[in-house]
PDB file of C-alpha atoms in Angstrom:
ATOM      1  CA  MET E 207      68.452  10.131 132.425  1.00  0.00           C
ATOM      2  CA  ASN E 208      65.676   8.931 134.650  1.00  0.00           C
ATOM      3  CA  GLY E 209      66.505   5.313 135.409  1.00  0.00           C
ATOM      4  CA  THR E 210      63.128   4.674 137.041  1.00  0.00           C
ATOM      5  CA  ARG E 211      61.097   4.860 133.848  1.00  0.00           C
ATOM      6  CA  LYS E 212      59.363   1.637 132.917  1.00  0.00           C
ATOM      7  CA  PRO E 213      60.407   0.173 129.565  1.00  0.00           C
ATOM      8  CA  VAL E 214      58.688   0.770 126.274  1.00  0.00           C
ATOM      9  CA  HIS E 215      57.878  -2.586 124.706  1.00  0.00           C
ATOM     10  CA  LEU E 216      58.269  -2.913 120.939  1.00  0.00           C
ATOM     11  CA  ALA E 217      56.463  -5.888 119.456  1.00  0.00           C
ATOM     12  CA  VAL E 218      58.568  -7.819 116.952  1.00  0.00           C
ATOM     13  CA  TYR E 219      57.394 -10.605 114.674  1.00  0.00           C
ATOM     14  CA  ASP E 220      58.239 -12.006 111.250  1.00  0.00           C
ATOM     15  CA  THR E 221      57.564  -9.551 108.382  1.00  0.00           C
ATOM     16  CA  LEU E 222      57.507  -6.532 110.735  1.00  0.00           C
ATOM     17  CA  ALA E 223      57.868  -3.221 108.905  1.00  0.00           C
ATOM     18  CA  ASP E 224      61.162  -2.120 110.407  1.00  0.00           C
ATOM     19  CA  TRP E 225      60.999   1.476 109.105  1.00  0.00           C
ATOM     20  CA  GLU E 226      57.754   2.361 110.860  1.00  0.00           C
ATOM     21  CA  THR E 227      58.788   2.594 114.505  1.00  0.00           C
ATOM     22  CA  GLY E 228      62.442   3.648 114.404  1.00  0.00           C
ATOM     23  CA  HIS E 229      61.880   7.357 114.996  1.00  0.00           C
ATOM     24  CA  ALA E 230      59.659   6.614 117.992  1.00  0.00           C
ATOM     25  CA  THR E 231      61.869   4.050 119.699  1.00  0.00           C
ATOM     26  CA  ALA E 232      65.144   5.868 119.031  1.00  0.00           C
ATOM     27  CA  HIS E 233      63.973   9.133 120.525  1.00  0.00           C
ATOM     28  CA  LEU E 234      62.184   7.460 123.432  1.00  0.00           C
ATOM     29  CA  ALA E 235      65.462   5.722 124.230  1.00  0.00           C
ATOM     30  CA  ARG E 236      67.310   9.050 124.047  1.00  0.00           C
ATOM     31  CA  ALA E 237      64.716  10.489 126.435  1.00  0.00           C
ATOM     32  CA  GLY E 238      65.475   7.796 129.008  1.00  0.00           C
ATOM     33  CA  TYR E 239      62.944   5.081 128.229  1.00  0.00           C
ATOM     34  CA  PRO E 240      64.506   1.614 127.986  1.00  0.00           C
ATOM     35  CA  VAL E 241      63.247  -0.148 124.854  1.00  0.00           C
ATOM     36  CA  ARG E 242      62.611  -3.882 125.100  1.00  0.00           C
ATOM     37  CA  THR E 243      61.505  -6.142 122.270  1.00  0.00           C
ATOM     38  CA  VAL E 244      58.721  -8.677 122.766  1.00  0.00           C
ATOM     39  CA  GLY E 245      58.090 -11.516 120.335  1.00  0.00           C
ATOM     40  CA  PRO E 246      55.606 -14.370 120.031  1.00  0.00           C
ATOM     41  CA  THR E 247      58.387 -16.389 121.723  1.00  0.00           C
ATOM     42  CA  THR E 248      62.030 -15.597 122.367  1.00  0.00           C
ATOM     43  CA  ASP E 249      62.974 -17.156 119.020  1.00  0.00           C
ATOM     44  CA  SER E 250      64.480 -14.675 116.559  1.00  0.00           C
ATOM     45  CA  VAL E 251      62.235 -13.005 113.990  1.00  0.00           C
ATOM     46  CA  THR E 252      63.018 -11.479 110.601  1.00  0.00           C
ATOM     47  CA  SER E 253      61.717  -8.095 109.441  1.00  0.00           C
ATOM     48  CA  ILE E 254      60.605  -7.162 105.934  1.00  0.00           C
ATOM     49  CA  GLY E 255      64.008  -5.552 105.534  1.00  0.00           C
ATOM     50  CA  GLY E 256      65.799  -8.780 106.451  1.00  0.00           C
ATOM     51  CA  LEU E 257      66.865  -7.700 109.946  1.00  0.00           C
ATOM     52  CA  ARG E 258      67.021 -10.530 112.445  1.00  0.00           C
ATOM     53  CA  VAL E 259      65.794  -9.558 115.900  1.00  0.00           C
ATOM     54  CA  GLN E 260      66.188 -11.628 119.065  1.00  0.00           C
ATOM     55  CA  PRO E 261      63.255 -10.691 121.335  1.00  0.00           C
ATOM     56  CA  ASP E 262      64.058  -9.728 124.917  1.00  0.00           C
ATOM     57  CA  LEU E 263      60.981 -11.545 126.144  1.00  0.00           C
ATOM     58  CA  ALA E 264      58.027 -13.591 124.956  1.00  0.00           C
ATOM     59  CA  LEU E 265      54.554 -12.095 124.758  1.00  0.00           C
ATOM     60  CA  ALA E 266      53.265 -14.459 127.446  1.00  0.00           C
ATOM     61  CA  GLY E 267      55.623 -12.807 129.938  1.00  0.00           C
ATOM     62  CA  LEU E 268      54.565  -9.215 129.222  1.00  0.00           C
ATOM     63  CA  ARG E 269      52.436  -7.465 131.851  1.00  0.00           C
ATOM     64  CA  PRO E 270      50.952  -3.983 131.444  1.00  0.00           C
ATOM     65  CA  GLU E 271      52.100  -2.940 134.918  1.00  0.00           C
ATOM     66  CA  ASP E 272      55.720  -3.461 133.845  1.00  0.00           C
ATOM     67  CA  SER E 273      55.484  -1.201 130.807  1.00  0.00           C
ATOM     68  CA  SER E 274      55.178   2.454 129.796  1.00  0.00           C
ATOM     69  CA  LEU E 275      53.891   1.693 126.302  1.00  0.00           C
ATOM     70  CA  LEU E 276      53.272  -1.138 123.835  1.00  0.00           C
ATOM     71  CA  VAL E 277      54.294  -0.333 120.253  1.00  0.00           C
ATOM     72  CA  LEU E 278      52.832  -2.464 117.461  1.00  0.00           C
ATOM     73  CA  PRO E 279      54.448  -2.093 114.027  1.00  0.00           C
ATOM     74  CA  GLY E 280      52.835  -3.180 110.799  1.00  0.00           C
ATOM     75  CA  ALA E 281      53.631  -6.573 109.296  1.00  0.00           C
ATOM     76  CA  ASP E 282      52.389  -8.709 106.431  1.00  0.00           C
ATOM     77  CA  LEU E 283      51.272 -11.235 109.040  1.00  0.00           C
ATOM     78  CA  TRP E 284      48.560  -8.903 110.360  1.00  0.00           C
ATOM     79  CA  ASP E 285      46.545  -9.588 107.194  1.00  0.00           C
ATOM     80  CA  ALA E 286      47.622 -13.174 106.585  1.00  0.00           C
ATOM     81  CA  GLY E 287      45.714 -14.946 109.361  1.00  0.00           C
ATOM     82  CA  ASP E 288      45.441 -14.944 113.126  1.00  0.00           C
ATOM     83  CA  ASP E 289      49.104 -15.399 114.061  1.00  0.00           C
ATOM     84  CA  LEU E 290      49.352 -11.895 115.528  1.00  0.00           C
ATOM     85  CA  ALA E 291      45.927 -11.820 117.190  1.00  0.00           C
ATOM     86  CA  PRO E 292      47.562 -12.446 120.616  1.00  0.00           C
ATOM     87  CA  PHE E 293      49.301  -9.079 120.274  1.00  0.00           C
ATOM     88  CA  ALA E 294      45.937  -7.385 119.701  1.00  0.00           C
ATOM     89  CA  ARG E 295      44.541  -9.131 122.771  1.00  0.00           C
ATOM     90  CA  THR E 296      47.544  -7.900 124.742  1.00  0.00           C
ATOM     91  CA  ALA E 297      46.811  -4.380 123.472  1.00  0.00           C
ATOM     92  CA  ARG E 298      43.321  -4.732 124.956  1.00  0.00           C
ATOM     93  CA  ALA E 299      44.829  -5.734 128.305  1.00  0.00           C
ATOM     94  CA  PHE E 300      47.150  -2.708 128.177  1.00  0.00           C
ATOM     95  CA  LEU E 301      44.353  -0.259 127.395  1.00  0.00           C
ATOM     96  CA  ASP E 302      42.098  -1.808 130.049  1.00  0.00           C
ATOM     97  CA  ALA E 303      44.947  -1.289 132.547  1.00  0.00           C
ATOM     98  CA  GLY E 304      45.429   2.334 131.503  1.00  0.00           C
ATOM     99  CA  VAL E 305      48.776   1.695 129.782  1.00  0.00           C
ATOM    100  CA  PRO E 306      49.123   3.267 126.314  1.00  0.00           C
ATOM    101  CA  VAL E 307      49.326   1.426 123.008  1.00  0.00           C
ATOM    102  CA  ALA E 308      50.653   2.750 119.691  1.00  0.00           C
ATOM    103  CA  ALA E 309      49.779   0.919 116.457  1.00  0.00           C
ATOM    104  CA  ILE E 310      50.836   1.731 112.908  1.00  0.00           C
ATOM    105  CA  CYS E 311      49.935   0.322 109.495  1.00  0.00           C
ATOM    106  CA  GLY E 312      48.720  -3.291 109.587  1.00  0.00           C
ATOM    107  CA  ALA E 313      48.627  -3.304 113.369  1.00  0.00           C
ATOM    108  CA  THR E 314      45.645  -0.933 113.163  1.00  0.00           C
ATOM    109  CA  ALA E 315      43.748  -3.654 111.319  1.00  0.00           C
ATOM    110  CA  GLY E 316      44.642  -6.083 114.071  1.00  0.00           C
ATOM    111  CA  LEU E 317      43.213  -3.704 116.648  1.00  0.00           C
ATOM    112  CA  ALA E 318      40.115  -3.199 114.494  1.00  0.00           C
ATOM    113  CA  ARG E 319      39.510  -6.951 114.435  1.00  0.00           C
ATOM    114  CA  GLU E 320      39.885  -7.004 118.219  1.00  0.00           C
ATOM    115  CA  GLY E 321      37.188  -4.311 118.527  1.00  0.00           C
ATOM    116  CA  LEU E 322      39.555  -1.728 119.981  1.00  0.00           C
ATOM    117  CA  LEU E 323      38.774   0.928 117.355  1.00  0.00           C
ATOM    118  CA  ASP E 324      34.989   0.712 117.567  1.00  0.00           C
ATOM    119  CA  ASP E 325      34.745   3.463 120.199  1.00  0.00           C
ATOM    120  CA  ARG E 326      37.989   5.395 119.705  1.00  0.00           C
ATOM    121  CA  ALA E 327      39.022   7.998 117.153  1.00  0.00           C
ATOM    122  CA  HIS E 328      41.675   6.441 114.914  1.00  0.00           C
ATOM    123  CA  THR E 329      43.357   6.420 111.535  1.00  0.00           C
ATOM    124  CA  SER E 330      45.218   3.993 109.296  1.00  0.00           C
ATOM    125  CA  ALA E 331      46.403   3.720 105.697  1.00  0.00           C
ATOM    126  CA  VAL E 332      42.926   4.373 104.250  1.00  0.00           C
ATOM    127  CA  SER E 333      39.438   3.959 105.646  1.00  0.00           C
ATOM    128  CA  PHE E 334      38.463   1.081 103.345  1.00  0.00           C
ATOM    129  CA  TYR E 335      41.478  -0.924 104.541  1.00  0.00           C
ATOM    130  CA  LEU E 336      39.985  -1.022 108.035  1.00  0.00           C
ATOM    131  CA  ALA E 337      36.440  -1.395 106.682  1.00  0.00           C
ATOM    132  CA  ALA E 338      37.530  -4.699 105.128  1.00  0.00           C
ATOM    133  CA  THR E 339      38.029  -6.085 108.646  1.00  0.00           C
ATOM    134  CA  GLY E 340      34.286  -5.809 109.272  1.00  0.00           C
ATOM    135  CA  TYR E 341      34.800  -3.654 112.336  1.00  0.00           C
ATOM    136  CA  ALA E 342      32.141  -1.328 113.742  1.00  0.00           C
ATOM    137  CA  GLY E 343      34.284   1.796 114.116  1.00  0.00           C
ATOM    138  CA  GLY E 344      34.053   3.327 110.657  1.00  0.00           C
ATOM    139  CA  GLU E 345      32.367   6.482 111.943  1.00  0.00           C
ATOM    140  CA  ARG E 346      35.332   7.118 114.227  1.00  0.00           C
ATOM    141  CA  TYR E 347      37.872   7.042 111.398  1.00  0.00           C
ATOM    142  CA  VAL E 348      39.817  10.307 111.031  1.00  0.00           C
ATOM    143  CA  GLU E 349      41.625  11.447 107.864  1.00  0.00           C
ATOM    144  CA  ALA E 350      44.850  12.517 109.579  1.00  0.00           C
ATOM    145  CA  ASP E 351      48.517  11.562 109.591  1.00  0.00           C
ATOM    146  CA  ALA E 352      48.277  10.182 113.131  1.00  0.00           C
ATOM    147  CA  VAL E 353      45.596  10.205 115.825  1.00  0.00           C
ATOM    148  CA  THR E 354      45.695   9.911 119.607  1.00  0.00           C
ATOM    149  CA  ASP E 355      42.522   9.058 121.519  1.00  0.00           C
ATOM    150  CA  GLY E 356      43.157   8.605 125.209  1.00  0.00           C
ATOM    151  CA  GLY E 357      45.881   6.014 125.480  1.00  0.00           C
ATOM    152  CA  LEU E 358      45.781   4.818 121.879  1.00  0.00           C
ATOM    153  CA  VAL E 359      47.916   6.156 119.009  1.00  0.00           C
ATOM    154  CA  THR E 360      47.247   5.081 115.420  1.00  0.00           C
ATOM    155  CA  ALA E 361      48.882   5.998 112.110  1.00  0.00           C
ATOM    156  CA  GLY E 362      49.223   4.792 108.539  1.00  0.00           C
ATOM    157  CA  PRO E 363      52.353   3.286 106.985  1.00  0.00           C
ATOM    158  CA  THR E 364      53.530   6.513 105.345  1.00  0.00           C
ATOM    159  CA  GLU E 365      53.611   8.487 108.596  1.00  0.00           C
ATOM    160  CA  PRO E 366      56.362   7.123 110.873  1.00  0.00           C
ATOM    161  CA  VAL E 367      57.395  10.650 111.903  1.00  0.00           C
ATOM    162  CA  ALA E 368      53.857  11.738 112.792  1.00  0.00           C
ATOM    163  CA  PHE E 369      53.433   8.431 114.624  1.00  0.00           C
ATOM    164  CA  ALA E 370      56.576   9.193 116.612  1.00  0.00           C
ATOM    165  CA  ARG E 371      55.369  12.743 117.314  1.00  0.00           C
ATOM    166  CA  GLU E 372      52.199  11.380 118.923  1.00  0.00           C
ATOM    167  CA  VAL E 373      54.111   8.775 120.932  1.00  0.00           C
ATOM    168  CA  LEU E 374      56.741  11.240 122.142  1.00  0.00           C
ATOM    169  CA  GLY E 375      54.044  13.690 123.160  1.00  0.00           C
ATOM    170  CA  LEU E 376      51.921  11.056 124.862  1.00  0.00           C
ATOM    171  CA  LEU E 377      54.793   9.943 127.102  1.00  0.00           C
ATOM    172  CA  GLY E 378      56.041  13.486 127.643  1.00  0.00           C
ATOM    173  CA  ALA E 379      59.443  12.736 126.127  1.00  0.00           C
ATOM    174  CA  TYR E 380      59.178  16.020 124.216  1.00  0.00           C
ATOM    175  CA  GLU E 381      56.531  18.663 124.725  1.00  0.00           C
ATOM    176  CA  GLY E 382      55.307  21.969 123.373  1.00  0.00           C
ATOM    177  CA  GLU E 383      57.791  23.941 121.297  1.00  0.00           C
ATOM    178  CA  VAL E 384      60.375  21.158 121.421  1.00  0.00           C
ATOM    179  CA  LEU E 385      57.932  18.524 120.153  1.00  0.00           C
ATOM    180  CA  ASP E 386      56.792  20.849 117.380  1.00  0.00           C
ATOM    181  CA  ALA E 387      60.385  21.569 116.388  1.00  0.00           C
ATOM    182  CA  TRP E 388      61.246  17.868 116.421  1.00  0.00           C
ATOM    183  CA  TYR E 389      58.411  17.169 113.996  1.00  0.00           C
ATOM    184  CA  ARG E 390      59.341  20.070 111.729  1.00  0.00           C
ATOM    185  CA  LEU E 391      62.941  18.884 111.586  1.00  0.00           C
ATOM    186  CA  PHE E 392      62.316  15.221 110.848  1.00  0.00           C
ATOM    187  CA  HIS E 393      59.160  15.607 108.749  1.00  0.00           C
ATOM    188  CA  ASP E 394      59.804  18.877 106.925  1.00  0.00           C
ATOM    189  CA  SER E 395      63.624  19.145 107.080  1.00  0.00           C
ATOM    190  CA  ASP E 396      63.165  22.610 108.616  1.00  0.00           C
ATOM    191  CA  PRO E 397      66.677  23.820 109.505  1.00  0.00           C
ATOM    192  CA  GLN E 398      65.315  26.448 111.906  1.00  0.00           C
ATOM    193  CA  ALA E 399      63.859  23.665 114.031  1.00  0.00           C
ATOM    194  CA  TYR E 400      67.328  22.298 114.726  1.00  0.00           C
ATOM    195  CA  ALA E 401      68.274  25.377 116.722  1.00  0.00           C
ATOM    196  CA  VAL E 402      65.288  24.844 119.019  1.00  0.00           C
ATOM    197  CA  LEU E 403      66.231  21.204 119.567  1.00  0.00           C
ATOM    198  CA  GLU E 404      69.893  21.993 120.087  1.00  0.00           C
ATOM    199  CA  LYS E 405      69.016  24.555 122.742  1.00  0.00           C
ATOM    200  CA  ALA E 406      66.804  21.997 124.476  1.00  0.00           C
ATOM    201  CA  GLY E 407      69.382  19.224 124.137  1.00  0.00           C
ATOM    202  CA  ALA E 408      66.906  17.147 122.139  1.00  0.00           C
ATOM    203  CA  GLU E 409      68.444  17.102 118.662  1.00  0.00           C
TER     204      GLU E 409
END
């Protein structure tokens, strides 16, 4: 594996939806990207599923130049106040620096509130969920399982595999036929796709 790749940073916070980012982070790690968790502080957080996570670093110490990607999972807290707004502001800093961001489920609403979806094609759970944020990007909403616009990936809560497909493709972890086969295997349970991945060493 390429040991020179910058880490992928996975945001972790209380009530995070732990099923939404597992495909992406697991296969990025297998492709040689170190995965580091970043929390509001370094205090442990607890996911919706009851998993306790000890962040590797606090958000205040995260710099775009030290990262390959910022991944923002959904969480109840995205819609319960402003506790996670600092993560959306960090996403702005990443995008301004040309470092990609991937947001799924409630994190898309956080980005909408930050104004990051006003001028980018995007998706989420449903259009009216984002419309409730009062954002100005409604015309850029796309009815799709996952959307990539430049350095920003968005997806709804029911599409963790499509979300991972976009992330893996964006970072070049898997490409072309291999990326397509990966998606067909994990999304459609297509047994023929496994042979492609096995040949490529990506299963």
